[in-house]
Coordinates of C-alpha atoms and ligand atoms in Angstrom, one line a residue:
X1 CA 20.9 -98.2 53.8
X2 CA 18.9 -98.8 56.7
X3 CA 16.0 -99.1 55.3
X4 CA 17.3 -102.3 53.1
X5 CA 18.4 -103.9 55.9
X6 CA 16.5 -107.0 57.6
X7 CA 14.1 -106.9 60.4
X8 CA 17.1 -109.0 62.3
X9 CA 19.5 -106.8 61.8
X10 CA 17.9 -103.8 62.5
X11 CA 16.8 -104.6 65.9
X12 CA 20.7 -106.2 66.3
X13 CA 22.2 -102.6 65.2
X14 CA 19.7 -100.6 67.7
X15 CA 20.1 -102.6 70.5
X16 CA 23.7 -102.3 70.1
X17 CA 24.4 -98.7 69.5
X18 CA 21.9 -98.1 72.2
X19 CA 24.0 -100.2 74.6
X20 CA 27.4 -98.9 73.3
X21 CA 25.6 -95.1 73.7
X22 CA 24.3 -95.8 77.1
X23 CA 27.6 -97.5 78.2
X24 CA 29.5 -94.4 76.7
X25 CA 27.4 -92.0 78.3
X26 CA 27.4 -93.6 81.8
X27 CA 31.1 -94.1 82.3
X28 CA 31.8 -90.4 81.1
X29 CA 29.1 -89.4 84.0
X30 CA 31.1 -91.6 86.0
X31 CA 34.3 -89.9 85.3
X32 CA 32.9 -87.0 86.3
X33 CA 31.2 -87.3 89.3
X34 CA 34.5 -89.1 90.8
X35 CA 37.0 -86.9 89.6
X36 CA 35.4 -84.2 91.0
X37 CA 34.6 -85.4 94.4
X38 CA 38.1 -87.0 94.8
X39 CA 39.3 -83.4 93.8
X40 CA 37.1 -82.0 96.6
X41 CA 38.4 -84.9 99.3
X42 CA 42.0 -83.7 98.5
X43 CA 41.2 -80.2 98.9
X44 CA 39.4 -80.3 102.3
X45 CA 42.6 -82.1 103.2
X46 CA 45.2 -80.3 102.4
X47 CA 43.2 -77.1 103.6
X48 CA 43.3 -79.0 107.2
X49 CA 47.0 -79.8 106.8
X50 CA 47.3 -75.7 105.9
X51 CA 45.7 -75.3 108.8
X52 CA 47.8 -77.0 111.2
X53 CA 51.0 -75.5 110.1
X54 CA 49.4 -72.1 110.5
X55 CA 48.7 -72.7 113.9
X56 CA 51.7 -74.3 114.8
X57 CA 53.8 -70.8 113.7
X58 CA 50.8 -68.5 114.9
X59 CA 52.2 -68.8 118.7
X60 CA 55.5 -68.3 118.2
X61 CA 57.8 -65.2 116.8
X62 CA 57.6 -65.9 113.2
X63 CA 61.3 -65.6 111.0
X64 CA 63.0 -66.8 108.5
X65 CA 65.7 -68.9 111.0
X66 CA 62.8 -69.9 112.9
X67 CA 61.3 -71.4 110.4
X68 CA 63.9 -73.3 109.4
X69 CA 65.3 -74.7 112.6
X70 CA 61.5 -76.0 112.5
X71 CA 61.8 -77.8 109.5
X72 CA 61.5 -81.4 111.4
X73 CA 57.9 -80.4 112.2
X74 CA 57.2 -80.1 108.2
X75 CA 58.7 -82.6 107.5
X76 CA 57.0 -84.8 110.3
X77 CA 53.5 -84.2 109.0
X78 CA 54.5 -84.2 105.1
X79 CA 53.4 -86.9 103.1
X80 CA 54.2 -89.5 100.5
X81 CA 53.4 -87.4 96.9
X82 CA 53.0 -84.2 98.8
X83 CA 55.7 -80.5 99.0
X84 CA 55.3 -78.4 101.7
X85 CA 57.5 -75.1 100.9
X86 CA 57.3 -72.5 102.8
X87 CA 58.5 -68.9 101.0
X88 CA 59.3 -65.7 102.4
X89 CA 58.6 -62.2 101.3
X90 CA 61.0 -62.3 98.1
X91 CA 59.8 -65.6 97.2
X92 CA 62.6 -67.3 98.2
X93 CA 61.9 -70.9 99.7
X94 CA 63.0 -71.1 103.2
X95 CA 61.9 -74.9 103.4
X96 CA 60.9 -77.6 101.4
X97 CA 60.3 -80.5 101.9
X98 CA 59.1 -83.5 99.7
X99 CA 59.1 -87.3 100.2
X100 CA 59.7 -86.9 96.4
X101 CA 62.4 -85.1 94.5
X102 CA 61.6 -81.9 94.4
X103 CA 58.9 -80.9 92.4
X104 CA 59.7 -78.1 89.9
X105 CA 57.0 -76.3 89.8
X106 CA 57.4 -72.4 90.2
X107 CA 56.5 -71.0 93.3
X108 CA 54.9 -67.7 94.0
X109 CA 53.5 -65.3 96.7
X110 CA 50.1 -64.4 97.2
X111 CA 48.0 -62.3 99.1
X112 CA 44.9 -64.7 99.3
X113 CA 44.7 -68.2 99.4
X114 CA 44.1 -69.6 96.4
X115 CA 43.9 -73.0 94.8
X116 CA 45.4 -74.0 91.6
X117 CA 45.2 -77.3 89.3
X118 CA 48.1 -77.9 86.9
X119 CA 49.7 -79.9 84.7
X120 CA 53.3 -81.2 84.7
X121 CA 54.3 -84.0 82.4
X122 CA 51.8 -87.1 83.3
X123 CA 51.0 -86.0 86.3
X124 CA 48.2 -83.9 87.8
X125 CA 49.0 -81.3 90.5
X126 CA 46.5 -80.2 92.9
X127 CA 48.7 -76.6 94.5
X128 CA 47.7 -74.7 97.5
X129 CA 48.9 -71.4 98.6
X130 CA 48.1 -69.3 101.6
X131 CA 49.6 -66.1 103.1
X132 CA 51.6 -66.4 106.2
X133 CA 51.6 -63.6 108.0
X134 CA 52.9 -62.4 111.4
X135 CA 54.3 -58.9 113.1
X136 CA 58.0 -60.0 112.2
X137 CA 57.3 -62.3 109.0
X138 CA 55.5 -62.0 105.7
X139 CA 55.7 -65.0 103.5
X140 CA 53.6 -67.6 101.9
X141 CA 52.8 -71.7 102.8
X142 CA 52.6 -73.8 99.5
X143 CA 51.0 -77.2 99.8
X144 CA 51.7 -79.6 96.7
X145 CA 49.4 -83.1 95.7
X146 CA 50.3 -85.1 93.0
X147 CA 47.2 -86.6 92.2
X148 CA 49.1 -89.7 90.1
X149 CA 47.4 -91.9 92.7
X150 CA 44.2 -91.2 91.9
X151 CA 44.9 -91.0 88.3
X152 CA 46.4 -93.8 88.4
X153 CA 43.3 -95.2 89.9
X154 CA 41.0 -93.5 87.3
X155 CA 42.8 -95.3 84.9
X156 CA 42.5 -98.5 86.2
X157 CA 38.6 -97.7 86.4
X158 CA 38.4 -96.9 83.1
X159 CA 40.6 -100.2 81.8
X160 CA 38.0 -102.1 83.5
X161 CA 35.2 -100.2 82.4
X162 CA 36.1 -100.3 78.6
X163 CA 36.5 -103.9 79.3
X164 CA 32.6 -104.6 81.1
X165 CA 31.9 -102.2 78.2
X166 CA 33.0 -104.2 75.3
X167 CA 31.4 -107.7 77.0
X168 CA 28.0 -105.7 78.0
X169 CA 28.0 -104.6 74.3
X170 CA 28.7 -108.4 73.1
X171 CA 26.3 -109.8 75.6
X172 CA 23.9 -107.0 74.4
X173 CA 24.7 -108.1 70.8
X174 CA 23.6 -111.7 71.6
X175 CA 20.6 -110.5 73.5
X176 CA 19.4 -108.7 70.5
X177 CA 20.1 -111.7 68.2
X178 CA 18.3 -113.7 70.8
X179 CA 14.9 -111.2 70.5
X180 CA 15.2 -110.9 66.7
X181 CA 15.0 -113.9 66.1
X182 CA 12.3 -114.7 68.4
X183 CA 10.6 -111.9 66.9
X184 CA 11.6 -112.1 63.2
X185 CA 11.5 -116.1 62.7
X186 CA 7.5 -116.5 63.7
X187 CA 7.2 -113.7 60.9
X188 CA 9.5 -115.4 58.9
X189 CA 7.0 -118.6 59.0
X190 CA 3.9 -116.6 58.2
X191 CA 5.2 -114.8 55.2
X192 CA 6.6 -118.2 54.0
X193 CA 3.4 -120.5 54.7
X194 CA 1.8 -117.1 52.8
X195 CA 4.4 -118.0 49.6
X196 CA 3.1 -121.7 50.6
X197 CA -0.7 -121.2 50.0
X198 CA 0.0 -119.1 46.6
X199 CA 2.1 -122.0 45.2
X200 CA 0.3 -125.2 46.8
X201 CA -3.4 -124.2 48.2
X202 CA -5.3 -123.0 50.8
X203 CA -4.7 -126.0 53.2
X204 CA -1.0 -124.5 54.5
X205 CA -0.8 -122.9 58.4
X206 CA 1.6 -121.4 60.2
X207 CA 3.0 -123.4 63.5
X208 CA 1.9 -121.8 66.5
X209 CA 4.3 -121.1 69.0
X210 CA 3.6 -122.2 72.7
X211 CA 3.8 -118.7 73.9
X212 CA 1.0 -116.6 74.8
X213 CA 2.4 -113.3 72.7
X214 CA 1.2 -111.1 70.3
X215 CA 3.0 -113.1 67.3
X216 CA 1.5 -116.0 68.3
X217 CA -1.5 -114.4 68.4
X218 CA -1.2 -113.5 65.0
X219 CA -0.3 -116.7 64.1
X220 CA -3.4 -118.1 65.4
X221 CA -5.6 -115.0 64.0
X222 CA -3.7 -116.0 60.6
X223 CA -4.9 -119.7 61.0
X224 CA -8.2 -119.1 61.6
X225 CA -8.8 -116.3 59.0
X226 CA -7.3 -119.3 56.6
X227 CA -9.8 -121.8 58.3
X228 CA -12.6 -119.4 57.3
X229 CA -11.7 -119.2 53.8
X230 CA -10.9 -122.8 53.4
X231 CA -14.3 -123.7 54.2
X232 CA -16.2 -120.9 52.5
X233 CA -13.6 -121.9 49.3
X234 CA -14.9 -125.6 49.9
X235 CA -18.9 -124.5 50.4
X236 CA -18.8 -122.6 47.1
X237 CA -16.5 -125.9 45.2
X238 CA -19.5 -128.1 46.5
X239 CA -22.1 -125.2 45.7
X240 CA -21.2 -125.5 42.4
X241 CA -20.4 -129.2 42.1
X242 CA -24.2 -130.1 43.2
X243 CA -26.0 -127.4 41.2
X244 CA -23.9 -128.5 38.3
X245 CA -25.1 -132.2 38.9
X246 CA -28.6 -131.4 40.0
X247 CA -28.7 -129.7 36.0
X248 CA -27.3 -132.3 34.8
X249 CA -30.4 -134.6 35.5
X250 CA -33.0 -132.4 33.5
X251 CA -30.3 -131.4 30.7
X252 CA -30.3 -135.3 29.9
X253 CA -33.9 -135.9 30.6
X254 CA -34.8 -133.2 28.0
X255 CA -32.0 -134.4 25.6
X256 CA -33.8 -137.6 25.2
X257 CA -36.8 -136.1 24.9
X258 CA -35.9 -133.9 22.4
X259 CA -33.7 -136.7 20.5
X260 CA -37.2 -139.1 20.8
X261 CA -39.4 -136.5 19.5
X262 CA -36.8 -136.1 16.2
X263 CA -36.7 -139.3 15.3
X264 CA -40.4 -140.2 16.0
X265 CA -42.0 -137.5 17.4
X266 CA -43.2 -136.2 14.1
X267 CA -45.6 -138.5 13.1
X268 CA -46.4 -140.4 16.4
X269 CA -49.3 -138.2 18.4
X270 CA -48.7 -140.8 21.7
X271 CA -44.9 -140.2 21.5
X272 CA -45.0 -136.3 20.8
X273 CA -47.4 -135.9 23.7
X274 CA -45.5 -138.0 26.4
X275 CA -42.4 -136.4 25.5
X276 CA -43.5 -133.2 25.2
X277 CA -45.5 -133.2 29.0
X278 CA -42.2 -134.6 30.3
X279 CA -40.1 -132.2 28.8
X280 CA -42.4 -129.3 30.1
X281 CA -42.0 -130.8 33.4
X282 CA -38.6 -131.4 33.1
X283 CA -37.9 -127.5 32.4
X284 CA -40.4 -126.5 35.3
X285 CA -37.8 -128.3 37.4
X286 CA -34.7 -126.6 35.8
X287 CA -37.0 -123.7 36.3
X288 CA -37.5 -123.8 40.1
X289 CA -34.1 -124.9 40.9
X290 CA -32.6 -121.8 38.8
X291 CA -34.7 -119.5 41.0
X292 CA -33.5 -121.2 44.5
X293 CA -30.4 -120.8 43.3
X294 CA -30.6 -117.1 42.7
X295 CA -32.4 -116.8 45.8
X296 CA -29.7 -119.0 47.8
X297 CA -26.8 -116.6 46.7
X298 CA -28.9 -113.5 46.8
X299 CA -29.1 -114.0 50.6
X300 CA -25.3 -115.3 50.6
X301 CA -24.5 -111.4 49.5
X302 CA -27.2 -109.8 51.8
X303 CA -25.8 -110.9 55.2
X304 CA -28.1 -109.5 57.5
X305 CA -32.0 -107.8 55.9
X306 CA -32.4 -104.5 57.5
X307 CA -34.8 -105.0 60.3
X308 CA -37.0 -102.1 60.0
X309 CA -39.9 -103.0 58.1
X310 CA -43.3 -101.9 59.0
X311 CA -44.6 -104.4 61.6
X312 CA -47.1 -106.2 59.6
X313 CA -50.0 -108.7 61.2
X314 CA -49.2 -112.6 60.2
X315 CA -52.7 -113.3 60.3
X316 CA -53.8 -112.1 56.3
X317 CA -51.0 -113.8 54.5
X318 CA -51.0 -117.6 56.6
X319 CA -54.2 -117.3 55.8
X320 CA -53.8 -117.1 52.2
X321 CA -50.7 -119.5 52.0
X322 CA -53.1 -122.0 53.3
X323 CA -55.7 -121.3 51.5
X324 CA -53.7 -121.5 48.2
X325 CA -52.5 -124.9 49.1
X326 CA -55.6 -126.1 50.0
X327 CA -56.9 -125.3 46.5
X328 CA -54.1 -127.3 44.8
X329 CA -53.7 -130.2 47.0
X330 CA -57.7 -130.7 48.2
X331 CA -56.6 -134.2 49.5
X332 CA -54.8 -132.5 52.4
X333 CA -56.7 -131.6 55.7
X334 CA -55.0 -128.4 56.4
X335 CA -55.9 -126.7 59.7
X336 CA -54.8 -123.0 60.7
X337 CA -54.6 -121.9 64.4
X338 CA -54.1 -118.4 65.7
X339 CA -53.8 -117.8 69.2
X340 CA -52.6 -114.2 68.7
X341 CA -52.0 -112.0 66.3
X342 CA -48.7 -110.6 67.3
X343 CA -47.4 -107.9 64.7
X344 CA -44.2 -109.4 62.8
X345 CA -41.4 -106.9 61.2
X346 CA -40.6 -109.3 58.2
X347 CA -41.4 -108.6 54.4
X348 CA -44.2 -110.0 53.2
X349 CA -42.6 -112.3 50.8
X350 CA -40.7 -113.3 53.2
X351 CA -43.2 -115.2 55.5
X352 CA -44.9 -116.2 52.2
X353 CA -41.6 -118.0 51.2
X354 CA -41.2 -119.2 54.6
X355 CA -43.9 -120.8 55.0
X356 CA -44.9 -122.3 51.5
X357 CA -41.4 -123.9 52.2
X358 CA -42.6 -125.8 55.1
X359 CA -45.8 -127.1 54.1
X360 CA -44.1 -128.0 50.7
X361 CA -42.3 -130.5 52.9
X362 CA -45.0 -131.6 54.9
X363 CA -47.5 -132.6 51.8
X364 CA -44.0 -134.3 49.9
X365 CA -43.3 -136.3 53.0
X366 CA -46.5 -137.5 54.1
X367 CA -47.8 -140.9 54.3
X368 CA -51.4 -142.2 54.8
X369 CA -52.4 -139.1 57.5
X370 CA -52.6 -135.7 55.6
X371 CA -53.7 -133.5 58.0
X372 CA -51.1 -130.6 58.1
X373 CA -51.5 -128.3 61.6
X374 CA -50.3 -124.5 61.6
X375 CA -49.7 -122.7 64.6
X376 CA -49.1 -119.2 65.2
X377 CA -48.4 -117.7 68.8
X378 CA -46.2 -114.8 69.6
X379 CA -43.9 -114.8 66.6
X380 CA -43.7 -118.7 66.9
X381 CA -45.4 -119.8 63.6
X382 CA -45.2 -123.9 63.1
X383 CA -45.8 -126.3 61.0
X384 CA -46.9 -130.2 61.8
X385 CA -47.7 -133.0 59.9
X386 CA -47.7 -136.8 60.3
X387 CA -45.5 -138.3 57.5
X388 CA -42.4 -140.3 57.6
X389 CA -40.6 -137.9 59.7
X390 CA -36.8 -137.2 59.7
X391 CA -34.3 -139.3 61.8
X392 CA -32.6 -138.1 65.0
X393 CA -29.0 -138.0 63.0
X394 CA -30.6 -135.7 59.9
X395 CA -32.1 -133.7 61.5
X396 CA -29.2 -131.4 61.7
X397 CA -28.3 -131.8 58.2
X398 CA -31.8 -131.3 56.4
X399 CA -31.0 -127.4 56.0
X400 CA -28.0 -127.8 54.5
X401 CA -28.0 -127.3 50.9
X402 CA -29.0 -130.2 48.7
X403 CA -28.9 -131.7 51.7
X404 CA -31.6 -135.0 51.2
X405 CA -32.2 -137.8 53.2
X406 CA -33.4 -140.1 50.5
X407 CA -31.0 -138.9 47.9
X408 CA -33.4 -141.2 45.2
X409 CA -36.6 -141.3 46.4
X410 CA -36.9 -137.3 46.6
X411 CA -36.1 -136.8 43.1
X412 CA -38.7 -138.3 42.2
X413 CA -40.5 -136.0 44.6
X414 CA -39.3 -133.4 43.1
X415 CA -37.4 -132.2 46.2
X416 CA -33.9 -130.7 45.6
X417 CA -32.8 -130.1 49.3
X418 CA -32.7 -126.6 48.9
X419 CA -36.0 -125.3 50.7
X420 CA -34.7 -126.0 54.0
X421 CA -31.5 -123.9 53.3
X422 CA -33.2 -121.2 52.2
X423 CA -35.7 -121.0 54.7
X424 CA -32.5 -121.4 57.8
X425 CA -30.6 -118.7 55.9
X426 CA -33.2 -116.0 56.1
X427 CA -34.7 -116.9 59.9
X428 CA -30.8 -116.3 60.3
X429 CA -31.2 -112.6 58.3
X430 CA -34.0 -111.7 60.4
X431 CA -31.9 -112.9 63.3
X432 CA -34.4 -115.9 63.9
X433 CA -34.3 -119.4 64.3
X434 CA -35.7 -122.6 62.9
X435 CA -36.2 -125.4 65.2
X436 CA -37.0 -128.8 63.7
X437 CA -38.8 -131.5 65.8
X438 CA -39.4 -134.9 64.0
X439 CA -39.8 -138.4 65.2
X440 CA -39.3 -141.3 62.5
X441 CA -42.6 -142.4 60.8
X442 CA -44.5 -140.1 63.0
X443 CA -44.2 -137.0 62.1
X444 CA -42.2 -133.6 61.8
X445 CA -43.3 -130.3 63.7
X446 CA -41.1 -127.2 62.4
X447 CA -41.2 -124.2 64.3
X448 CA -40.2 -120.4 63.0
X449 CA -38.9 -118.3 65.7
X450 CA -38.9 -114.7 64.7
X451 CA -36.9 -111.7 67.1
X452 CA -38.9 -108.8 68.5
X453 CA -38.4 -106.0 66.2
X454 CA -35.4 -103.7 67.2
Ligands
ATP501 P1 -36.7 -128.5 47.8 O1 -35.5 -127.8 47.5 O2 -37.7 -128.7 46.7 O3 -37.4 -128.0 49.0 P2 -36.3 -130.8 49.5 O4 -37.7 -130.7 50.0 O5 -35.8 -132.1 49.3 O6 -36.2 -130.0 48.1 P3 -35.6 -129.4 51.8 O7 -36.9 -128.7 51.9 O8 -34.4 -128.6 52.2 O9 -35.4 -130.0 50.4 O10 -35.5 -130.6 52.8 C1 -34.4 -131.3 53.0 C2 -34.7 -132.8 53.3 O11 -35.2 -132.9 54.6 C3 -35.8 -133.4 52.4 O12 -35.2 -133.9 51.3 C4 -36.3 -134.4 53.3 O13 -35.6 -135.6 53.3 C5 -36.2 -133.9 54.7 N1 -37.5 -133.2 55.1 C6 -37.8 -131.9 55.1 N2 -39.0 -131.7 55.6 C7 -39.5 -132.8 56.0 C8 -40.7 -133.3 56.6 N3 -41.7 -132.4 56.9 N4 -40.9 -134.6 56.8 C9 -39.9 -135.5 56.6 N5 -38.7 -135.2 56.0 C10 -38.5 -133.9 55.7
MG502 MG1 -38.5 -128.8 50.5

């Protein structure tokens, strides 16, 4: 049953038995610890006032008609809700005297003193006996409380106890209310904003209290976790948005090849040839683009590229990068400068990519100067040229993917504002950066910065 009941209510219930449990508990101890102690106050006196009748007989010669042409003295120290009876050696009273009517309790002799707690009706009666004893006199002093002022008292206590009771429960009640729902209701607005984003979308949050707690903390965790996912959810929308466009371009170019060469094609050698160069170049396009792709999300799913690689020296395969380019573009004045030869731990294909990345860029943007400078210097490889450089507010954007500053003139460049992307993403693997330095119409400088190995 418990178990089905709210998070509210729980914590209402708990609170409250624990407060009606703690209240019970206390004013039982209570109870105790008083009734006791006021039973102990009335014993030590009514031991003294034992004590003073004793002496008062010890000094004289002790009798029956003594005693009771004595009675004024009994009665002068007897009190309200208190018998003194004195008995003699039959048990016979010889005096007794009581503010009260005479309590009936039955009387007795005894050889020790003794004390005795008894009921009689309502009341409580608190009885003290000792032995009087003398040359000429055996007989026995009886002391009598009624402790109906006390009880009376203790019941009093208790009245107003119960009552504190009952409003320490109800203000405990409203306390726990009070918590619950300062507990329950920020949970309350997560798991409905959560019931929010399955119906409507990712873009619901949960209000953030003003407190510093650990709910609101939560909350805040909760927000960002759903920031996070927003944007990764919007990355791979416009991932997919922009290589389904960049297709596009290629699937139409070859369509109308394709559609040319049907109608025409057949018989016209000029036609076939034209259309058939530009639909081979069309596909080499398609073809390059496929395999950034794969390469993009391959490194999406590989976060970080385990570090330990053999440390291998940068110097062979710069060289042969370069030299490769030089071979297809001899217009180019390439120049290669190695200060060091610092060991790198990066795979091979890697620093090939990297770099055949950069100086893609530099020959595609380059103007009327086509030198292209390479540098390397402890694990700082870069790569300058003198073309129509980046402006200041692209130059954080140009590794983002498809990202293109000309969005017209670099398709016809061929450029599909991926290489960038790539080559940020895995400087980022090998926990590296890339550091971009261009001046408008002057030239770009783009420097590799790989980590010592771990
Ligand atoms: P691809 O995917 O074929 O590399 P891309 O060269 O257009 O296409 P990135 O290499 O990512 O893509 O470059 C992004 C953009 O940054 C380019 O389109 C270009 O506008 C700009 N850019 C990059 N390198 C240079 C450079 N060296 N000089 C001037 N602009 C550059
Ligand atoms: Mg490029």
């Amino acid at each position: 049953m418990m178990k089905k009941l709210k998070l509210k209510w729980k914590i209402v219930l708990w609170a409250t038995a624990f407060m009606i449990g703690l209240f019970v508990s206390y004013n039982i101890l209570q109870y105790f610890v008083i009734n006791s102690w006021m039973i102990h106050y009335e014993e030590q006196s009514v031991e003294k006032k034992m004590t003073t009748i004793q002496n008062y007989y010890s000094n004289q010669k002790l009798s029956s008609q003594l005693i009771k042409e004595n009675e004024t003295f009994v009665k002068s120290i007897n009190e309200k809700s208190e018998t003194i009876r004195i008995l003699d050696k039959e048990g016979q009273s010889i005096i007794a005297v009581s503010e009260e009517e005479l309590l009936q309790i039955p009387s007795h002799l005894v050889q020790n003193e003794q004390f005795e707690l008894v009921k009689s009706d309502d009341d409580r009666l608190l009885i003290y006996r000792k032995p009087l004893v003398s040359t000429s006199f055996v007989g026995t002093i009886e002391i009598v409380r009624n402790m109906e002022i006390f009880d009376g008292l203790i019941s009093q206590f208790g009245f107003v106890m119960f009552l504190s009771g009952i409003g320490a429960v109800f203000l405990s009640l409203m306390g726990a209310f009070f918590l619950s729902k300062q507990i329950v209701s920020p949970i309350q607005d997560i798991s409905k904003t959560l019931a929010r984003i399955k119906k409507f979308g990712l873009e619901e949050r949960v209000n953030v209290q003003p407190t510093k707690d650990e709910i609101s903390e939560l909350a805040i965790h909760f927000n960002e976790l759903m920031d996070q996912l927003e944007t990764s959810f919007n990355q791979q929308k416009q991932f997919v948005e922009n290589a389904s466009h960049e297709l596009r371009t290629p699937i139409s170019v070859l369509n109308g090849n394709l559609m040319m060469l049907n109608r025409w094609g057949k018989d016209d050698m000029e036609v076939l040839n034209k259309s058939l160069a530009s639909s081979l170049k069309e596909v080499d396009r398609m073809d390059k683009l496929v395999k950034d792709l794969l390469e993009l999300s391959r490194l999406d799913s590989e976060k970080t590229v385990d570090i330990a690689f053999p440390l291998i020296s940068p110097k062979k395969i710069i060289e042969k990068v370069v030299s490769d380019f030089e071979i297809t573009h001899p217009e180019f004045d390439f120049s290669f400068q190695l200060y060091d030869d610092t060991p790198l731990a990066i795979r091979e294909g890697h620093l090939e990519q990297l770099l055949t990345i950069l100086i893609d860029n530099s020959i595609k943007y380059s103007k009327d100067d086509k030198r292209v400078n390479i540098y390397y210097r402890q694990r700082k490889l870069s790569v300058q040229d003198f073309g129509i450089g980046i402006s200041e507010e692209n130059v954080p954007h140009v590794t983002d993917r498809f990202y293109r500053v000309e969005k017209s003139r670099n398709r016809k460049k061929g450029g599909y504002g991926i290489g960038l992307s790539i080559a940020q993403k895995l400087m980022d693997s090998y926990r590296g950066s890339l550091v971009i330095e261009s001046q408008l119409d002057h030239g770009t400088t783009v420097t590799l910065q790989f980590p010592r190995s771990l």
